[in-house]
Short mmCIF file of C-alpha atoms and ligand atoms in Angstrom, two decimals:
data_model
loop_
_atom_site.label_atom_id
_atom_site.label_comp_id
_atom_site.label_asym_id
_atom_site.label_seq_id
_atom_site.Cartn_x
_atom_site.Cartn_y
_atom_site.Cartn_z
CA MET A 1012 -45.62 11.23 81.15
CA LYS A 1013 -48.08 13.99 80.05
CA ASN A 1014 -46.38 16.48 77.79
CA LEU A 1015 -43.24 16.01 75.76
CA ILE A 1016 -41.82 19.32 74.32
CA ALA A 1017 -39.04 18.87 71.62
CA GLY A 1018 -37.13 22.20 71.60
CA ALA A 1019 -36.54 24.71 74.16
CA GLY A 1020 -36.65 27.79 72.12
CA PHE A 1021 -39.13 30.66 72.61
CA ALA A 1022 -41.97 28.51 71.05
CA GLY A 1023 -41.25 25.44 73.42
CA ALA A 1024 -40.43 27.39 76.40
CA THR A 1025 -43.55 29.44 76.36
CA LEU A 1026 -45.60 26.34 75.94
CA ALA A 1027 -43.79 24.64 78.90
CA ASN A 1028 -44.41 27.51 81.04
CA LEU A 1029 -48.13 27.82 80.33
CA LEU A 1030 -48.51 24.01 80.80
CA ALA A 1031 -46.60 24.07 84.04
CA ASN A 1032 -48.79 26.89 85.28
CA LYS A 1033 -51.91 25.04 84.47
CA GLY A 1034 -50.59 22.01 86.99
CA GLU A 1035 -49.30 19.93 84.14
CA GLU A 1036 -46.07 18.10 84.11
CA VAL A 1037 -43.71 18.86 81.09
CA LEU A 1038 -40.60 17.20 80.07
CA ILE A 1039 -38.80 19.46 77.53
CA ILE A 1040 -35.81 18.31 75.56
CA ASP A 1041 -33.24 19.99 73.15
CA LYS A 1042 -30.69 18.47 71.00
CA LYS A 1043 -28.46 21.62 71.66
CA ASP A 1044 -26.44 21.69 74.64
CA HIS A 1045 -28.26 25.04 75.90
CA ILE A 1046 -31.81 26.20 76.17
CA ALA A 1047 -33.16 29.62 74.33
CA GLY A 1048 -32.82 28.14 70.68
CA ASN A 1049 -31.41 30.68 68.11
CA SER A 1050 -31.82 33.35 70.80
CA TYR A 1051 -29.30 31.84 73.06
CA ASP A 1052 -26.80 34.38 74.50
CA TYR A 1053 -24.05 34.35 76.87
CA ARG A 1054 -21.44 36.67 78.64
CA ASP A 1055 -17.94 35.95 77.36
CA LYS A 1056 -14.66 36.36 79.13
CA ASN A 1057 -14.75 40.29 78.66
CA GLY A 1058 -18.39 40.51 80.13
CA ILE A 1059 -19.75 41.11 76.83
CA MET A 1060 -23.34 39.57 76.14
CA ILE A 1061 -22.88 37.54 72.88
CA HIS A 1062 -25.81 36.64 70.65
CA LYS A 1063 -24.40 33.34 69.35
CA TYR A 1064 -26.98 33.02 66.51
CA GLY A 1065 -27.01 36.63 65.38
CA SER A 1066 -28.32 39.92 67.02
CA HIS A 1067 -31.80 39.43 68.65
CA ILE A 1068 -33.96 42.43 69.44
CA PHE A 1069 -37.11 42.10 71.02
CA HIS A 1070 -40.10 43.99 69.23
CA THR A 1071 -43.53 43.59 69.52
CA ASN A 1072 -47.13 45.41 69.36
CA ASN A 1073 -48.73 42.64 71.43
CA GLN A 1074 -49.23 43.84 74.97
CA LYS A 1075 -50.15 40.27 76.08
CA VAL A 1076 -46.69 38.83 74.78
CA TRP A 1077 -44.98 41.82 76.14
CA GLU A 1078 -46.30 41.33 79.71
CA PHE A 1079 -45.71 37.65 79.52
CA VAL A 1080 -42.02 38.26 78.78
CA ASN A 1081 -41.56 41.02 81.35
CA GLN A 1082 -42.65 38.48 84.21
CA PHE A 1083 -39.14 36.78 83.41
CA SER A 1084 -36.98 39.72 82.90
CA SER A 1085 -36.70 43.48 82.97
CA PHE A 1086 -35.86 44.98 79.46
CA ASN A 1087 -33.82 48.06 78.80
CA THR A 1088 -35.30 50.73 76.12
CA TYR A 1089 -32.94 49.96 73.46
CA MET A 1090 -34.49 50.67 69.98
CA HIS A 1091 -32.71 49.39 67.13
CA GLU A 1092 -31.05 51.58 64.51
CA VAL A 1093 -29.10 50.19 61.44
CA VAL A 1094 -27.11 51.74 58.96
CA GLY A 1095 -25.73 50.39 55.65
CA ILE A 1096 -22.77 51.24 53.95
CA ILE A 1097 -24.02 53.03 50.68
CA ASP A 1098 -21.60 54.72 48.18
CA GLY A 1099 -18.96 54.40 51.02
CA ILE A 1100 -21.04 56.23 53.69
CA GLU A 1101 -23.02 55.26 56.74
CA ALA A 1102 -26.55 55.67 55.58
CA HIS A 1103 -29.92 54.99 57.44
CA ILE A 1104 -31.65 51.59 56.58
CA PRO A 1105 -34.75 51.50 55.94
CA PHE A 1106 -34.27 54.02 53.56
CA ASN A 1107 -35.99 57.26 54.78
CA PHE A 1108 -36.04 61.05 54.29
CA ASN A 1109 -32.86 61.17 56.38
CA THR A 1110 -31.04 58.69 54.06
CA LEU A 1111 -32.09 60.64 51.12
CA TYR A 1112 -30.45 63.75 52.32
CA GLN A 1113 -27.50 61.45 53.27
CA VAL A 1114 -27.04 60.15 49.77
CA PHE A 1115 -27.74 62.95 47.28
CA PRO A 1116 -26.81 66.46 46.99
CA HIS A 1117 -29.12 68.68 48.96
CA THR A 1118 -31.00 70.44 46.00
CA MET A 1119 -31.54 67.00 44.38
CA ALA A 1120 -32.78 65.36 47.87
CA GLU A 1121 -35.18 68.50 48.15
CA ARG A 1122 -36.79 68.14 44.66
CA ILE A 1123 -37.22 64.14 45.23
CA GLU A 1124 -38.71 64.84 48.84
CA GLU A 1125 -41.21 67.26 47.37
CA LYS A 1126 -42.33 64.70 44.80
CA LEU A 1127 -42.44 61.94 47.47
CA LEU A 1128 -44.66 64.13 49.64
CA LYS A 1129 -47.00 64.72 46.89
CA THR A 1130 -46.96 61.05 45.82
CA PHE A 1131 -47.17 59.28 49.18
CA GLU A 1132 -48.75 59.99 52.59
CA TYR A 1133 -46.10 60.82 55.19
CA ASN A 1134 -45.44 57.86 57.39
CA LYS A 1135 -46.18 55.36 54.77
CA LYS A 1136 -44.13 52.31 54.50
CA VAL A 1137 -43.71 51.06 50.79
CA PRO A 1138 -42.17 47.57 50.05
CA ILE A 1139 -39.45 48.21 47.44
CA LEU A 1140 -41.01 45.82 44.82
CA GLU A 1141 -44.27 48.16 45.14
CA PHE A 1142 -42.15 51.38 45.23
CA LYS A 1143 -40.42 50.51 41.80
CA LYS A 1144 -43.67 51.12 39.97
CA GLN A 1145 -43.17 54.74 39.46
CA ASP A 1146 -44.01 56.91 36.46
CA ASP A 1147 -42.08 60.07 37.49
CA GLU A 1148 -38.68 60.25 36.19
CA ASP A 1149 -37.04 61.45 39.48
CA LEU A 1150 -38.95 58.94 41.42
CA LYS A 1151 -37.99 56.00 39.09
CA PHE A 1152 -34.46 56.93 39.39
CA LEU A 1153 -34.76 56.95 43.46
CA ALA A 1154 -36.66 53.69 43.19
CA ASP A 1155 -33.91 52.08 40.86
CA TYR A 1156 -31.12 53.46 43.34
CA VAL A 1157 -32.86 52.07 46.37
CA TYR A 1158 -33.20 48.80 44.95
CA GLU A 1159 -29.74 48.50 43.47
CA LYS A 1160 -27.85 50.04 46.38
CA ILE A 1161 -29.83 48.35 49.33
CA PHE A 1162 -31.87 45.20 47.94
CA LEU A 1163 -30.33 43.62 44.98
CA HIS A 1164 -26.71 42.57 46.39
CA TYR A 1165 -27.77 42.18 49.86
CA THR A 1166 -30.74 39.90 48.79
CA ALA A 1167 -28.50 37.79 46.47
CA LYS A 1168 -26.03 37.45 49.34
CA GLN A 1169 -28.76 36.54 51.72
CA TRP A 1170 -30.98 34.35 49.67
CA GLY A 1171 -28.88 33.71 46.59
CA LYS A 1172 -31.90 35.25 44.42
CA ASN A 1173 -32.82 38.59 43.16
CA PRO A 1174 -35.45 40.68 45.37
CA ASP A 1175 -38.21 39.82 42.67
CA GLU A 1176 -37.51 36.22 42.85
CA ILE A 1177 -38.25 35.69 46.56
CA ASP A 1178 -41.63 36.06 48.56
CA GLY A 1179 -42.30 39.79 48.53
CA ALA A 1180 -43.15 39.59 52.28
CA VAL A 1181 -39.49 39.21 53.07
CA THR A 1182 -38.17 42.58 51.64
CA ALA A 1183 -41.19 44.26 52.68
CA ARG A 1184 -39.97 43.51 56.29
CA VAL A 1185 -37.60 46.45 55.38
CA PRO A 1186 -39.79 48.85 53.50
CA VAL A 1187 -39.00 52.44 52.16
CA TYR A 1188 -40.20 54.56 54.94
CA LEU A 1189 -41.65 58.00 54.28
CA SER A 1190 -40.61 59.40 57.48
CA LYS A 1191 -37.74 60.66 59.36
CA ASP A 1192 -37.78 57.94 62.04
CA ASN A 1193 -34.54 56.07 61.81
CA ARG A 1194 -35.48 52.91 63.75
CA TYR A 1195 -35.60 49.54 62.33
CA PHE A 1196 -38.82 48.64 64.04
CA GLN A 1197 -41.95 50.87 65.15
CA ASP A 1198 -43.28 48.56 67.54
CA LYS A 1199 -44.77 49.76 70.79
CA TYR A 1200 -42.50 47.70 72.86
CA GLN A 1201 -38.81 47.04 72.02
CA GLY A 1202 -36.00 46.39 73.98
CA ILE A 1203 -33.19 43.71 75.09
CA PRO A 1204 -33.57 41.59 78.46
CA LEU A 1205 -31.24 43.02 80.96
CA ASN A 1206 -29.65 39.53 81.66
CA GLY A 1207 -29.89 38.18 78.23
CA TYR A 1208 -32.43 36.09 76.41
CA THR A 1209 -31.02 32.64 77.89
CA LYS A 1210 -31.55 33.86 81.38
CA LEU A 1211 -35.24 34.91 80.44
CA VAL A 1212 -35.80 31.62 78.93
CA GLU A 1213 -34.28 29.95 82.26
CA ASN A 1214 -36.73 31.74 84.23
CA MET A 1215 -39.46 30.80 81.89
CA LEU A 1216 -38.53 27.08 82.63
CA ASN A 1217 -37.84 27.51 86.44
CA HIS A 1218 -40.93 25.75 87.43
CA PRO A 1219 -41.28 22.58 89.64
CA ASN A 1220 -43.52 20.97 86.88
CA ILE A 1221 -40.80 21.34 84.17
CA LYS A 1222 -38.04 18.97 83.54
CA ILE A 1223 -35.27 19.91 81.03
CA LYS A 1224 -32.96 17.47 79.30
CA LEU A 1225 -30.34 19.03 76.88
CA LYS A 1226 -28.33 17.20 74.23
CA THR A 1227 -31.36 15.01 73.70
CA ASP A 1228 -32.53 14.61 70.16
CA TYR A 1229 -36.26 13.66 69.63
CA LYS A 1230 -35.27 11.01 67.15
CA HIS A 1231 -33.14 9.21 69.69
CA ILE A 1232 -35.57 9.03 72.81
CA SER A 1233 -38.16 6.32 73.70
CA TYR A 1234 -40.22 8.14 76.35
CA LYS A 1235 -43.90 7.53 76.07
CA SER A 1236 -45.94 10.57 76.59
CA ASP A 1237 -49.76 11.56 75.95
CA ARG A 1238 -48.97 14.66 73.95
CA ILE A 1239 -45.95 15.85 71.79
CA PHE A 1240 -45.25 19.42 71.01
CA TYR A 1241 -42.71 19.38 68.18
CA THR A 1242 -40.68 22.81 67.44
CA GLY A 1243 -38.33 21.02 65.26
CA SER A 1244 -38.42 21.09 61.57
CA ILE A 1245 -41.74 19.19 60.31
CA ASP A 1246 -40.09 17.32 57.54
CA GLU A 1247 -37.34 15.81 59.95
CA PHE A 1248 -40.42 14.41 62.27
CA PHE A 1249 -41.70 12.62 59.14
CA ASP A 1250 -38.33 11.14 58.24
CA TYR A 1251 -38.34 13.39 55.27
CA LYS A 1252 -40.84 10.95 53.41
CA TYR A 1253 -41.78 13.73 50.75
CA GLY A 1254 -38.34 15.56 50.76
CA TYR A 1255 -36.35 17.97 52.42
CA LEU A 1256 -37.82 21.21 53.23
CA PRO A 1257 -35.08 23.90 52.10
CA TYR A 1258 -33.63 26.42 54.50
CA ARG A 1259 -31.07 29.23 54.54
CA SER A 1260 -28.36 28.98 57.11
CA VAL A 1261 -25.92 31.74 58.48
CA ASN A 1262 -22.36 31.30 59.41
CA PHE A 1263 -21.07 33.69 61.82
CA LYS A 1264 -17.50 34.75 62.06
CA PHE A 1265 -16.40 36.04 65.31
CA GLU A 1266 -13.41 38.54 65.86
CA GLU A 1267 -12.17 40.24 68.81
CA TYR A 1268 -10.37 43.63 69.03
CA ASP A 1269 -8.49 45.40 71.73
CA ARG A 1270 -10.26 48.75 71.53
CA GLU A 1271 -13.58 49.98 73.11
CA PHE A 1272 -15.72 50.01 69.78
CA TYR A 1273 -15.52 48.65 66.46
CA GLN A 1274 -18.14 50.39 64.62
CA SER A 1275 -20.73 53.09 65.33
CA HIS A 1276 -23.96 51.01 65.59
CA ALA A 1277 -25.09 47.57 66.72
CA CYS A 1278 -25.48 46.33 63.05
CA ILE A 1279 -23.99 47.63 59.95
CA ASN A 1280 -25.46 46.25 56.79
CA TYR A 1281 -22.84 45.85 53.75
CA PRO A 1282 -25.28 45.47 50.82
CA ASN A 1283 -22.82 46.00 48.30
CA ASN A 1284 -19.32 45.28 49.81
CA TYR A 1285 -17.87 41.92 50.80
CA ASP A 1286 -19.35 38.57 50.74
CA PHE A 1287 -20.91 38.87 54.43
CA THR A 1288 -24.33 40.92 54.80
CA ARG A 1289 -23.86 42.57 58.08
CA ILE A 1290 -21.59 42.97 60.90
CA HIS A 1291 -22.63 42.81 64.49
CA GLU A 1292 -21.28 44.50 67.56
CA TYR A 1293 -22.78 42.99 70.64
CA LYS A 1294 -21.71 45.47 73.38
CA HIS A 1295 -24.21 48.11 72.13
CA TYR A 1296 -27.21 45.98 73.22
CA LEU A 1297 -26.71 46.28 76.89
CA ASN A 1298 -24.08 48.94 76.93
CA ASP A 1299 -21.60 46.49 78.15
CA LYS A 1300 -18.37 48.08 79.63
CA SER A 1301 -15.24 46.69 78.30
CA SER A 1302 -11.68 47.80 77.03
CA LYS A 1303 -12.42 45.09 74.14
CA THR A 1304 -15.14 44.33 71.82
CA VAL A 1305 -16.57 41.32 69.71
CA ILE A 1306 -18.10 41.64 66.29
CA ALA A 1307 -19.42 38.98 64.12
CA LYS A 1308 -19.55 38.95 60.24
CA GLU A 1309 -22.71 37.16 58.91
CA TYR A 1310 -22.38 34.93 55.90
CA SER A 1311 -25.47 33.18 54.36
CA GLU A 1312 -25.30 29.81 52.96
CA ASP A 1313 -27.58 27.12 52.05
CA PHE A 1314 -28.78 24.69 54.78
CA ALA A 1315 -27.44 21.12 54.65
CA ILE A 1316 -28.02 18.46 57.08
CA GLY A 1317 -24.96 17.76 59.32
CA LYS A 1318 -23.15 21.03 58.09
CA ASN A 1319 -24.99 23.89 59.75
CA GLU A 1320 -28.19 25.06 61.27
CA ARG A 1321 -31.63 25.81 60.02
CA TYR A 1322 -32.17 29.41 60.22
CA TYR A 1323 -34.63 30.84 57.59
CA PRO A 1324 -37.55 28.91 56.13
CA ILE A 1325 -37.71 29.87 52.17
CA ALA A 1326 -41.19 30.68 51.39
CA ASN A 1327 -42.06 30.05 47.70
CA ASP A 1328 -45.04 27.88 46.02
CA GLU A 1329 -42.91 24.83 45.63
CA ASN A 1330 -41.72 24.73 49.43
CA LEU A 1331 -45.06 25.69 50.61
CA ALA A 1332 -46.59 22.44 48.58
CA LEU A 1333 -44.15 20.44 50.19
CA TYR A 1334 -44.66 21.83 53.60
CA ASN A 1335 -48.58 21.50 53.23
CA LYS A 1336 -48.00 17.86 52.36
CA TYR A 1337 -46.52 17.43 55.94
CA LEU A 1338 -49.07 19.53 57.44
CA GLU A 1339 -51.75 17.18 55.99
CA ASP A 1340 -50.10 14.06 57.62
CA ALA A 1341 -49.58 16.21 60.97
CA LYS A 1342 -53.57 16.91 61.13
CA LYS A 1343 -53.91 13.10 61.21
CA LEU A 1344 -52.04 12.77 64.35
CA ASP A 1345 -54.24 13.34 67.55
CA ASN A 1346 -51.41 14.08 70.06
CA VAL A 1347 -48.79 15.72 68.08
CA PHE A 1348 -48.64 19.46 67.89
CA PHE A 1349 -46.27 21.26 65.49
CA LEU A 1350 -45.22 24.90 66.18
CA GLY A 1351 -42.39 27.48 66.07
CA ARG A 1352 -40.19 28.94 63.28
CA LEU A 1353 -39.15 25.18 62.25
CA GLY A 1354 -42.38 23.31 63.12
CA ASP A 1355 -44.57 25.82 61.26
CA TYR A 1356 -42.00 26.60 58.64
CA LYS A 1357 -42.80 30.29 59.21
CA TYR A 1358 -40.35 33.27 59.41
CA TYR A 1359 -41.34 33.91 62.82
CA ASN A 1360 -39.83 36.95 64.93
CA MET A 1361 -39.54 35.88 68.58
CA ASP A 1362 -42.86 37.63 69.70
CA GLN A 1363 -44.87 35.66 66.85
CA ALA A 1364 -43.02 32.17 68.11
CA ILE A 1365 -44.56 33.26 71.76
CA GLU A 1366 -47.89 34.37 70.27
CA ARG A 1367 -48.28 31.09 68.37
CA ALA A 1368 -47.32 29.00 71.52
CA MET A 1369 -50.02 31.10 73.37
CA GLY A 1370 -52.55 30.26 70.77
CA ILE A 1371 -52.25 26.39 71.07
CA LYS A 1372 -55.53 24.96 72.85
CA LEU A 1373 -54.22 23.18 76.11
CA ASP A 1374 -57.15 21.56 77.40
P1 LIG B 1474 -35.78 27.76 67.83
O1 LIG B 1474 -35.31 29.15 68.55
O2 LIG B 1474 -35.13 27.66 66.53
O3 LIG B 1474 -35.98 26.85 68.61
C1 LIG B 1474 -36.09 25.24 68.19
C2 LIG B 1474 -35.15 24.50 69.05
O4 LIG B 1474 -35.62 23.31 68.72
C3 LIG B 1474 -33.88 24.53 69.04
O5 LIG B 1474 -33.16 24.97 70.10
C4 LIG B 1474 -33.38 23.13 68.38
O6 LIG B 1474 -32.26 22.67 68.73
C5 LIG B 1474 -34.65 22.43 68.87
N1 LIG B 1474 -34.66 21.06 68.14
C6 LIG B 1474 -34.92 21.12 66.90
N2 LIG B 1474 -35.16 19.91 66.31
C7 LIG B 1474 -35.03 18.88 67.47
C8 LIG B 1474 -35.16 17.69 67.89
N3 LIG B 1474 -35.23 16.85 66.71
N4 LIG B 1474 -34.99 17.22 69.02
C9 LIG B 1474 -34.81 18.17 70.05
N5 LIG B 1474 -34.57 19.50 69.90
C10 LIG B 1474 -34.56 19.90 68.77
N6 LIG B 1474 -36.46 37.57 66.11
C11 LIG B 1474 -36.72 38.63 66.66
O7 LIG B 1474 -38.09 38.87 67.06
N7 LIG B 1474 -35.87 39.68 66.71
C12 LIG B 1474 -34.92 39.69 66.19
O8 LIG B 1474 -33.87 40.55 66.10
C13 LIG B 1474 -34.33 38.33 65.38
N8 LIG B 1474 -33.27 38.38 64.95
C14 LIG B 1474 -32.86 36.80 64.29
C15 LIG B 1474 -31.48 36.82 63.47
C16 LIG B 1474 -31.39 35.51 62.97
C17 LIG B 1474 -30.03 35.32 62.29
C18 LIG B 1474 -32.31 34.52 63.00
C19 LIG B 1474 -31.82 33.40 62.47
C20 LIG B 1474 -33.46 34.51 63.67
C21 LIG B 1474 -33.74 35.92 64.27
N9 LIG B 1474 -34.91 36.20 65.17
C22 LIG B 1474 -35.31 37.47 65.52
C23 LIG B 1474 -35.91 35.06 64.87
C24 LIG B 1474 -35.95 34.34 66.22
O9 LIG B 1474 -34.54 33.60 66.44
C25 LIG B 1474 -36.92 33.02 66.06
O10 LIG B 1474 -38.37 33.79 66.02
C26 LIG B 1474 -37.15 32.29 67.41
O11 LIG B 1474 -35.81 31.65 67.70
C27 LIG B 1474 -38.12 31.30 67.17
O12 LIG B 1474 -38.13 30.25 68.19
P2 LIG B 1474 -38.45 28.78 68.00
O13 LIG B 1474 -38.61 28.36 69.52
O14 LIG B 1474 -39.77 28.61 67.34
O15 LIG B 1474 -37.36 28.21 67.60
N1 LIG B 1475 -32.79 43.46 52.97
C1 LIG B 1475 -32.03 43.96 51.95
N2 LIG B 1475 -31.04 45.00 52.23
C2 LIG B 1475 -30.78 45.45 53.63
C3 LIG B 1475 -31.75 44.91 54.62
C4 LIG B 1475 -32.69 44.03 54.39
O1 LIG B 1475 -32.01 43.65 50.90
O2 LIG B 1475 -29.95 46.13 53.88
C5 LIG B 1475 -33.73 42.56 52.42
C6 LIG B 1475 -33.17 41.12 52.62
O3 LIG B 1475 -33.54 40.47 51.53
C7 LIG B 1475 -33.53 40.44 53.87
C8 LIG B 1475 -35.00 40.85 54.19
O4 LIG B 1475 -34.75 42.41 53.41
O5 LIG B 1475 -33.26 39.01 53.70
C9 LIG B 1475 -35.25 41.23 55.40
O6 LIG B 1475 -34.49 41.86 56.44
P1 LIG B 1475 -34.21 41.77 57.69
O7 LIG B 1475 -33.30 42.71 58.21
O8 LIG B 1475 -35.73 41.82 58.24
O9 LIG B 1475 -33.82 40.20 58.03
P2 LIG B 1475 -33.37 39.25 59.23
O10 LIG B 1475 -32.92 40.33 60.22
O11 LIG B 1475 -34.50 38.57 59.71
O12 LIG B 1475 -32.19 38.44 58.55
#
């Protein structure tokens, strides 16, 4: 066999499609009983599209990636807005000028707004760790407020650490936004595939040159192939010889309600209350009509082999040094290529996983 791809998530499926279109035969395997990796979704008995591994919203500025995915599915024009329960009210996240007026008395919000506009360019996105470096008393108060009410406890639940103890790029994903734009993402292209991610990936893999084998772990096969593309965790490939790469995992507790809607938005964050980080209500994404609704409460925990799934690589000096040891070994293999969120140990969004697969030289 010419090409073996381990993992049928976005990274593996993109590569399979590109290879197949070049006329090459591909076998793609996945240890799960379904394709689409963490982006997997399905319609439940109520006709609601459930994202099994947490809410997935497609967003990208990359026109090539957008055109690529649009070959396999049409998308709606859903633009994600998130609110968080702050001081008991639903307030916009990322924190922006609208949030300012939601959480503070009007005159106080006006005074702070004026200072913000004098200090920062309108429309600027400022990571919270940078935003905390303020001299002005009002702005310092604001920065401490945002840090405490939005980031501190959410990050403790999500990562088991304070925001200053994790890679700054993580909290910078949700900056303080000097704008009145309530959207979670500002990318040019955004949406949800009309028939779901699983169908989209199925269409990607629907090619006479592609064979799929599910419930098949790379560790337990003995096929011979010229090239291997591995989208599982790189430490697992090398039998953990230098040690385990740490990940955070997530546990979703699903609940069904006999009413049309549970909450106002698809995703509500709970930075300060409860042990879960957020609640997802799935019917918002495709405007599914049902008298019932399904939600999931998201609880974060450490990944442990055999207990749960790998979701989030944890970027810090120690873990990246360990990853680099595996990477050095990977470079010595001529016919094995690593990619994807687990293969590269990088906090990719879906578009980045696709972009990464597109970047692999296929000659
Ligand atoms: P995965 O989807 O993880 O696929 C890897 C596949 O490899 C899996 O199916 C796994 O079973 C298989 N595999 C692993 N080891 C083996 C083995 N030994 N043998 C066989 N198969 C194996 N991105 C967005 O763009 N927007 C979002 O809103 C968004 N929300 C997210 C929410 C959560 C809670 C999480 C965890 C991620 C979210 N993402 C989001 C990120 C998105 O899930 C990833 O970017 C995407 O899944 C990466 O694709 P991948 O193919 O690299 O990895
Ligand atoms: N974050 C936070 N409070 C929030 C939202 C996000 O502290 O209300 C921080 C937290 O550390 C989180 C990171 O910002 O892990 C990135 O958030 P994002 O929503 O991008 O995470 P994902 O959707 O990838 O889980």
